[in-house]
PDB file of C-alpha atoms in Angstrom:
ATOM      1  CA  MET A 617      19.595  10.066 -12.566  1.00  0.00           C
ATOM      2  CA  SER A 618      17.192   8.986  -9.421  1.00  0.00           C
ATOM      3  CA  VAL A 619      14.381  11.011  -8.225  1.00  0.00           C
ATOM      4  CA  GLU A 620      14.575  13.246  -5.177  1.00  0.00           C
ATOM      5  CA  MET A 621      11.828  12.192  -2.687  1.00  0.00           C
ATOM      6  CA  THR A 622      10.946  12.256   0.936  1.00  0.00           C
ATOM      7  CA  ARG A 623      11.051   9.041   3.211  1.00  0.00           C
ATOM      8  CA  ASP A 624       7.321  10.088   4.425  1.00  0.00           C
ATOM      9  CA  ARG A 625       6.095  10.703   0.427  1.00  0.00           C
ATOM     10  CA  PHE A 626       7.332   7.143  -0.307  1.00  0.00           C
ATOM     11  CA  GLU A 627       5.664   5.365   2.577  1.00  0.00           C
ATOM     12  CA  GLU A 628       2.554   7.500   1.602  1.00  0.00           C
ATOM     13  CA  LEU A 629       3.050   6.043  -1.968  1.00  0.00           C
ATOM     14  CA  VAL A 630       3.289   1.928  -0.651  1.00  0.00           C
ATOM     15  CA  GLY A 631       0.530   2.629   1.526  1.00  0.00           C
ATOM     16  CA  GLU A 632      -1.965   3.913  -1.933  1.00  0.00           C
ATOM     17  CA  SER A 633      -0.243   0.587  -3.487  1.00  0.00           C
ATOM     18  CA  LEU A 634      -1.372  -1.876  -0.725  1.00  0.00           C
ATOM     19  CA  ASP A 635      -4.637  -0.245  -0.993  1.00  0.00           C
ATOM     20  CA  LEU A 636      -5.251  -1.132  -4.158  1.00  0.00           C
ATOM     21  CA  ILE A 637      -4.841  -4.526  -3.224  1.00  0.00           C
ATOM     22  CA  PRO A 638      -9.039  -6.025  -3.933  1.00  0.00           C
ATOM     23  CA  PRO A 639     -10.286  -6.915  -0.504  1.00  0.00           C
ATOM     24  CA  ASP A 640     -10.801 -10.392  -0.688  1.00  0.00           C
ATOM     25  CA  PHE A 641      -7.012 -10.664  -1.723  1.00  0.00           C
ATOM     26  CA  ALA A 642      -6.272  -8.231   1.263  1.00  0.00           C
ATOM     27  CA  ALA A 643      -8.295 -10.035   3.690  1.00  0.00           C
ATOM     28  CA  ALA A 644      -6.460 -13.543   3.134  1.00  0.00           C
ATOM     29  CA  MET A 645      -3.215 -12.367   3.741  1.00  0.00           C
ATOM     30  CA  ASP A 646      -2.367 -13.437   7.011  1.00  0.00           C
ATOM     31  CA  ASN A 647       1.007 -13.187   9.280  1.00  0.00           C
ATOM     32  CA  VAL A 648       2.755 -11.290   6.795  1.00  0.00           C
ATOM     33  CA  VAL A 649       4.255  -7.108   7.390  1.00  0.00           C
ATOM     34  CA  VAL A 650       5.427  -4.755   4.606  1.00  0.00           C
ATOM     35  CA  LEU A 651       8.470  -2.901   5.323  1.00  0.00           C
ATOM     36  CA  ILE A 652      10.424  -0.354   3.362  1.00  0.00           C
ATOM     37  CA  GLU A 653      14.464  -0.097   3.935  1.00  0.00           C
ATOM     38  CA  ASP A 654      16.841   1.829   1.926  1.00  0.00           C
ATOM     39  CA  ARG A 655      18.649  -1.038   0.253  1.00  0.00           C
ATOM     40  CA  ASN A 656      19.150  -4.724   0.238  1.00  0.00           C
ATOM     41  CA  PRO A 657      22.653  -5.141   1.641  1.00  0.00           C
ATOM     42  CA  ASP A 658      23.674  -7.953  -0.136  1.00  0.00           C
ATOM     43  CA  GLU A 659      21.762  -6.781  -3.795  1.00  0.00           C
ATOM     44  CA  PRO A 660      21.315  -2.746  -3.296  1.00  0.00           C
ATOM     45  CA  THR A 661      20.024  -3.289  -6.571  1.00  0.00           C
ATOM     46  CA  LEU A 662      16.782  -5.251  -5.252  1.00  0.00           C
ATOM     47  CA  LEU A 663      13.810  -3.641  -5.637  1.00  0.00           C
ATOM     48  CA  GLY A 664      11.623  -5.707  -3.454  1.00  0.00           C
ATOM     49  CA  LEU A 665      11.943  -9.175  -1.247  1.00  0.00           C
ATOM     50  CA  TYR A 666       9.366 -11.397   0.283  1.00  0.00           C
ATOM     51  CA  HIS A 667      10.771 -13.247   2.739  1.00  0.00           C
ATOM     52  CA  GLY A 668       9.028 -16.066   4.543  1.00  0.00           C
ATOM     53  CA  VAL A 669       6.573 -18.873   3.901  1.00  0.00           C
ATOM     54  CA  ALA A 670       4.289 -18.589   1.193  1.00  0.00           C
ATOM     55  CA  LEU A 671       0.512 -19.001   2.011  1.00  0.00           C
ATOM     56  CA  THR A 672       0.685 -22.226  -0.325  1.00  0.00           C
ATOM     57  CA  GLU A 673       3.170 -23.749   1.110  1.00  0.00           C
ATOM     58  CA  ARG A 674       2.166 -23.540   4.800  1.00  0.00           C
ATOM     59  CA  THR A 675       0.780 -27.007   6.287  1.00  0.00           C
ATOM     60  CA  SER A 676      -0.650 -27.436   9.673  1.00  0.00           C
ATOM     61  CA  ASP A 677       2.642 -27.250  11.474  1.00  0.00           C
ATOM     62  CA  TYR A 678       2.783 -23.783  10.427  1.00  0.00           C
ATOM     63  CA  GLY A 679       2.110 -21.334  13.595  1.00  0.00           C
ATOM     64  CA  GLY A 680       3.978 -19.715  16.372  1.00  0.00           C
ATOM     65  CA  VAL A 681       6.226 -18.096  13.537  1.00  0.00           C
ATOM     66  CA  LEU A 682       7.343 -14.240  13.292  1.00  0.00           C
ATOM     67  CA  PRO A 683       5.633 -12.760  10.313  1.00  0.00           C
ATOM     68  CA  ASP A 684       6.667 -13.051   7.052  1.00  0.00           C
ATOM     69  CA  ARG A 685       7.874 -10.098   5.466  1.00  0.00           C
ATOM     70  CA  ILE A 686       8.034  -8.299   2.480  1.00  0.00           C
ATOM     71  CA  PHE A 687      10.527  -5.269   1.807  1.00  0.00           C
ATOM     72  CA  ILE A 688      10.345  -2.308  -0.554  1.00  0.00           C
ATOM     73  CA  TYR A 689      13.806  -0.919  -1.168  1.00  0.00           C
ATOM     74  CA  ARG A 690      13.443   3.183  -1.913  1.00  0.00           C
ATOM     75  CA  GLU A 691      16.644   4.136  -2.648  1.00  0.00           C
ATOM     76  CA  ALA A 692      17.116   1.489  -5.465  1.00  0.00           C
ATOM     77  CA  ILE A 693      13.564   2.379  -6.683  1.00  0.00           C
ATOM     78  CA  LEU A 694      14.305   5.943  -6.796  1.00  0.00           C
ATOM     79  CA  ASP A 695      17.433   5.088  -8.327  1.00  0.00           C
ATOM     80  CA  ILE A 696      16.079   3.827 -11.428  1.00  0.00           C
ATOM     81  CA  CYS A 697      13.007   6.378 -11.879  1.00  0.00           C
ATOM     82  CA  HIS A 698      13.020   9.597 -13.824  1.00  0.00           C
ATOM     83  CA  ASP A 699      10.236  11.642 -12.316  1.00  0.00           C
ATOM     84  CA  GLU A 700       7.670  10.691  -9.395  1.00  0.00           C
ATOM     85  CA  ASP A 701       5.247   9.269 -12.033  1.00  0.00           C
ATOM     86  CA  ASP A 702       7.607   6.546 -12.709  1.00  0.00           C
ATOM     87  CA  VAL A 703       8.522   6.140  -8.614  1.00  0.00           C
ATOM     88  CA  VAL A 704       4.094   5.618  -8.126  1.00  0.00           C
ATOM     89  CA  ASN A 705       4.424   3.126 -11.134  1.00  0.00           C
ATOM     90  CA  GLU A 706       7.380   0.910  -9.598  1.00  0.00           C
ATOM     91  CA  VAL A 707       6.323   1.118  -6.344  1.00  0.00           C
ATOM     92  CA  ALA A 708       2.789  -0.068  -7.527  1.00  0.00           C
ATOM     93  CA  ILE A 709       4.670  -2.989  -9.460  1.00  0.00           C
ATOM     94  CA  THR A 710       6.556  -3.967  -7.150  1.00  0.00           C
ATOM     95  CA  VAL A 711       4.582  -4.466  -4.216  1.00  0.00           C
ATOM     96  CA  VAL A 712       2.274  -6.192  -6.443  1.00  0.00           C
ATOM     97  CA  HIS A 713       4.819  -8.620  -7.337  1.00  0.00           C
ATOM     98  CA  GLU A 714       5.806  -9.313  -3.792  1.00  0.00           C
ATOM     99  CA  ILE A 715       2.159  -9.621  -2.517  1.00  0.00           C
ATOM    100  CA  ALA A 716       1.977 -12.175  -5.163  1.00  0.00           C
ATOM    101  CA  HIS A 717       4.762 -14.131  -3.448  1.00  0.00           C
ATOM    102  CA  HIS A 718       3.075 -14.037  -0.366  1.00  0.00           C
ATOM    103  CA  PHE A 719       0.429 -16.135  -2.220  1.00  0.00           C
ATOM    104  CA  GLY A 720       2.554 -18.970  -3.825  1.00  0.00           C
ATOM    105  CA  VAL A 721       2.968 -16.937  -7.268  1.00  0.00           C
ATOM    106  CA  ASP A 722       6.800 -17.587  -8.692  1.00  0.00           C
ATOM    107  CA  ASP A 723       8.934 -15.373 -10.752  1.00  0.00           C
ATOM    108  CA  ASP A 724       8.002 -16.989 -14.168  1.00  0.00           C
ATOM    109  CA  ARG A 725       4.578 -16.599 -13.486  1.00  0.00           C
ATOM    110  CA  LEU A 726       4.758 -13.272 -12.735  1.00  0.00           C
ATOM    111  CA  HIS A 727       6.746 -12.482 -15.796  1.00  0.00           C
ATOM    112  CA  GLU A 728       3.988 -14.375 -17.855  1.00  0.00           C
ATOM    113  CA  LEU A 729       1.687 -11.972 -16.440  1.00  0.00           C
ATOM    114  CA  GLY A 730       3.580  -8.895 -16.879  1.00  0.00           C
ATOM    115  CA  TRP A 731       4.616  -8.646 -13.264  1.00  0.00           C
ATOM    116  CA  GLY A 732       8.293  -9.021 -13.710  1.00  0.00           C
TER     117      GLY A 732
END
């Protein structure tokens, strides 16, 4: 059973998760935007997605491009949670996971670190 939560409250949780990012990392984030969508159209159970060029892969040719996008999928997260505490935890994990991709950390390493 999924958790009922307003879009405003969910957006608040995403904002709170972003506030937990250490200041040095937040300052290093470059040309990236975090978006909240209901679901990924191709993979409806996906919780989050990073789409862009990781900082570690950018070369001197990088420039004049649209921002990288981090998607957090609201309904997919609510579907797997039992209560608001679960949502708070899952949003934080998903936000950190996708930001890590922006810094060039791959899924295997994230799983090793417990952020899979």
